[in-house]
PDB file of C-alpha atoms in Angstrom:
ATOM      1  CA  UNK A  29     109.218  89.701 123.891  1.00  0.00           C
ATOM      2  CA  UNK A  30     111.019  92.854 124.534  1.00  0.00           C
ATOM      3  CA  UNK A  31     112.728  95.000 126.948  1.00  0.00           C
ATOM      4  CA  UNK A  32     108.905  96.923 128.355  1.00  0.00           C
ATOM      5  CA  UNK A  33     111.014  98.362 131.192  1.00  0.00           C
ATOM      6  CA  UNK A  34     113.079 100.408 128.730  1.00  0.00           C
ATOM      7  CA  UNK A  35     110.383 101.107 126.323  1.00  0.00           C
ATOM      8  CA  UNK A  36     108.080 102.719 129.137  1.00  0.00           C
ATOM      9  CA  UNK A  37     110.779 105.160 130.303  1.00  0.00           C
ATOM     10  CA  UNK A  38     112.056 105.895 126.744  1.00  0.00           C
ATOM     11  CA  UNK A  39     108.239 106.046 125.715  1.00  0.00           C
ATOM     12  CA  UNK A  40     107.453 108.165 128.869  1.00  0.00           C
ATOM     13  CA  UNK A  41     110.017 110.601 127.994  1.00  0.00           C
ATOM     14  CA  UNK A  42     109.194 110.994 124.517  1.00  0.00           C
ATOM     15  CA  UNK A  43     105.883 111.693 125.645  1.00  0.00           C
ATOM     16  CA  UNK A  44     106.791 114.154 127.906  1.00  0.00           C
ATOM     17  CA  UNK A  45     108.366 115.983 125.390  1.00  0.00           C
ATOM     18  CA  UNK A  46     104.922 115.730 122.702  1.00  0.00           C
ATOM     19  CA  UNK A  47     105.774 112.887 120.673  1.00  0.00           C
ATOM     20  CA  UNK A  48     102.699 111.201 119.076  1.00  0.00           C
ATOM     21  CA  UNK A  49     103.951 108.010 118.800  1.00  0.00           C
ATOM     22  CA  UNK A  50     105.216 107.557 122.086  1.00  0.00           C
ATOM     23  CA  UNK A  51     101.824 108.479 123.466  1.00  0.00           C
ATOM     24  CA  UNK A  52     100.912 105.895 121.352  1.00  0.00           C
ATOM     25  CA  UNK A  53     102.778 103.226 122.424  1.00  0.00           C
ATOM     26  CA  UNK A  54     101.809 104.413 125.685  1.00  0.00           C
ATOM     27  CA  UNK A  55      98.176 103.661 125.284  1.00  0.00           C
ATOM     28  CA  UNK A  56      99.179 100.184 123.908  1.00  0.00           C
ATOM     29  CA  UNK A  57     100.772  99.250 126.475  1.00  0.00           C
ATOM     30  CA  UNK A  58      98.041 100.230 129.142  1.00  0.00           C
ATOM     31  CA  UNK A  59      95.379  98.714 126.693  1.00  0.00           C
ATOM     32  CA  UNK A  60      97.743  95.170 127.091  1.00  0.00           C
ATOM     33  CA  UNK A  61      99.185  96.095 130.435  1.00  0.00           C
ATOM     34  CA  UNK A  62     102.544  95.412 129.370  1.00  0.00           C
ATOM     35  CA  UNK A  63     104.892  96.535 132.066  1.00  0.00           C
ATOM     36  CA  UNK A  64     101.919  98.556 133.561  1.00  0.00           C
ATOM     37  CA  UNK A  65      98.801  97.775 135.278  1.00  0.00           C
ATOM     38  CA  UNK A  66      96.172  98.159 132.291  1.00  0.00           C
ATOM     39  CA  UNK A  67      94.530 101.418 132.829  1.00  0.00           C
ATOM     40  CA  UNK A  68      91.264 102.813 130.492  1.00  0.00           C
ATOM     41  CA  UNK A  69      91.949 106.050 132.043  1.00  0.00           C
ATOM     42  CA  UNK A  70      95.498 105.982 131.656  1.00  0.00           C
ATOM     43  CA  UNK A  71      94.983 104.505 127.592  1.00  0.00           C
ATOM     44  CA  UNK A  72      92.227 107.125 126.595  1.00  0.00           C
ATOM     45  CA  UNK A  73      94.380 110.196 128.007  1.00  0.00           C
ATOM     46  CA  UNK A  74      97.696 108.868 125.684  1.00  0.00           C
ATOM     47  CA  UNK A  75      95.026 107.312 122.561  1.00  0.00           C
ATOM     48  CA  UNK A  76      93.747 111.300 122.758  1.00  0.00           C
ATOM     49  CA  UNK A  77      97.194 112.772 123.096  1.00  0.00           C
ATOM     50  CA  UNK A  78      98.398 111.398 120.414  1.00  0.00           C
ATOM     51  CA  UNK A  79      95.084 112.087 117.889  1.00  0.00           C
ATOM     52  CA  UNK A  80      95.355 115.386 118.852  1.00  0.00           C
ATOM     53  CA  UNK A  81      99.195 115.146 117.747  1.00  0.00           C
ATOM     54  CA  UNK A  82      98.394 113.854 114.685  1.00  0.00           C
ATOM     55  CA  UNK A  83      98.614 110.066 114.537  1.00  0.00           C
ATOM     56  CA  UNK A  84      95.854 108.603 112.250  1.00  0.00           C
ATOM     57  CA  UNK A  85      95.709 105.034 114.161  1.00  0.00           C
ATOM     58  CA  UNK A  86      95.351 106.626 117.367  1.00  0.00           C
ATOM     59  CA  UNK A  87      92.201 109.069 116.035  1.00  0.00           C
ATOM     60  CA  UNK A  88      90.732 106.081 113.894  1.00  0.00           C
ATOM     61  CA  UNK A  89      90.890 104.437 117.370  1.00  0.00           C
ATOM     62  CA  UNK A  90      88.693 107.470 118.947  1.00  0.00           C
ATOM     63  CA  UNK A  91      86.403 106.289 116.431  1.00  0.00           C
ATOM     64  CA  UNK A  92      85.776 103.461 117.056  1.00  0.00           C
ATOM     65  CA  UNK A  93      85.120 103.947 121.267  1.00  0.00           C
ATOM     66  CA  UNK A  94      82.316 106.887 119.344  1.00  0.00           C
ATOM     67  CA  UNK A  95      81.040 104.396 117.739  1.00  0.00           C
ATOM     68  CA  UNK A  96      80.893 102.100 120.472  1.00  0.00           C
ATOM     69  CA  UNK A  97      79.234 104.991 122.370  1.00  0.00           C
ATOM     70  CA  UNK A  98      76.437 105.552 119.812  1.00  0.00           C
ATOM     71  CA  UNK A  99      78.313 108.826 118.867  1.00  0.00           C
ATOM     72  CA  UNK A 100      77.993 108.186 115.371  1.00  0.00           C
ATOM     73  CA  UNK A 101      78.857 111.971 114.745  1.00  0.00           C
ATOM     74  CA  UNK A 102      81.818 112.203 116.505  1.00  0.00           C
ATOM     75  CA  UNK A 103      83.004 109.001 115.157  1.00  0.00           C
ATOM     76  CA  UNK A 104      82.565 110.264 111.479  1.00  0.00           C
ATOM     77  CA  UNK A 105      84.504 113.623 112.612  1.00  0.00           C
ATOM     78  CA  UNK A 106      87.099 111.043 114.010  1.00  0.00           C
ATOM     79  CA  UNK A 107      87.263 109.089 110.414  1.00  0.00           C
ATOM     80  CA  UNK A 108      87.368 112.249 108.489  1.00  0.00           C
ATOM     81  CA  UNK A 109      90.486 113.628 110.404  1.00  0.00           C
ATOM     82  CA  UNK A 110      92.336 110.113 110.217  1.00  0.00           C
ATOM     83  CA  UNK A 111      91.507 109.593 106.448  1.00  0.00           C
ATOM     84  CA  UNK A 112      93.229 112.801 106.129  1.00  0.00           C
ATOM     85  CA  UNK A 113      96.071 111.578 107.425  1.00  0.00           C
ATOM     86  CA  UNK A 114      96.580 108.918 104.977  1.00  0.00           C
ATOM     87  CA  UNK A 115      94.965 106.322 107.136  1.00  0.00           C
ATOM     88  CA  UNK A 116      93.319 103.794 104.793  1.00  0.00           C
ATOM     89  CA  UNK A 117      91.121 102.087 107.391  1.00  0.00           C
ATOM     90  CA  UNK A 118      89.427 104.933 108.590  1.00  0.00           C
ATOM     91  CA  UNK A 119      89.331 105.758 104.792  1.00  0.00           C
ATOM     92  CA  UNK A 120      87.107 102.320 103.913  1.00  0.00           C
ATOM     93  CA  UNK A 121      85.054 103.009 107.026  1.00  0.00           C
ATOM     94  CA  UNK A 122      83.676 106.376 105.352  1.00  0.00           C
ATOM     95  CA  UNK A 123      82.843 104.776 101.791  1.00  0.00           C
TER      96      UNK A 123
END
C-alpha cells in the first residue's frame, strides 16, 4: 500500500531534475502499472535513464532484456558496468 499518487509526482520531479533513482522507481511503477497504465516504452526509457545515471539494478536489468534478446554481448557489457557498481547479482552472473 502506499500513497502512488504522491510518489509519481515526487518521482516525476526528481526525474526531471536527473535523479537515478527516481527514474527508477519510475520504471517500476510502469513495469507494475502502479498509478500508471503499464507502459514497456515508458519502463525501458526510465530502466535506461537511470543505467546511464549510474544505478547498478537498473543496468543489471538492461541485462537481462540483452539477454532475453540473444544479445549476449551487450548483456555482458551490461554486467560488467553493474558489477562495477557494487552490484553483487550482476557480479555472480559474470563468474
Amino acid at each position: 500500500e502506499g500513497d502512488y499518487e504522491r510518489s509519481l509526482q515526487y518521482w516525476t520531479k526528481a526525474a526531471e531534475l536527473g535523479d537515478a533513482e527516481a527514474h527508477h522507481c519510475l520504471s517500476v511503477m510502469y513495469v507494475k502499472g502502479e498509478c500508471v497504465e503499464k507502459d514497456e516504452k515508458m519502463e525501458l526509457y526510465h530502466t535506461e535513464e537511470a543505467a546511464i545515471r549510474g544505478h547498478p539494478t537498473a543496468r543489471h536489468f538492461l541485462a537481462c532484456m540483452e539477454l532475453i534478446n540473444d544479445s549476449f554481448g551487450r548483456a555482458v557489457k551490461h554486467l560488467i558496468i553493474a558489477a562495477n557498481l557494487g552490484f553483487n547479482e550482476s557480479v555472480q552472473a559474470l563468474k
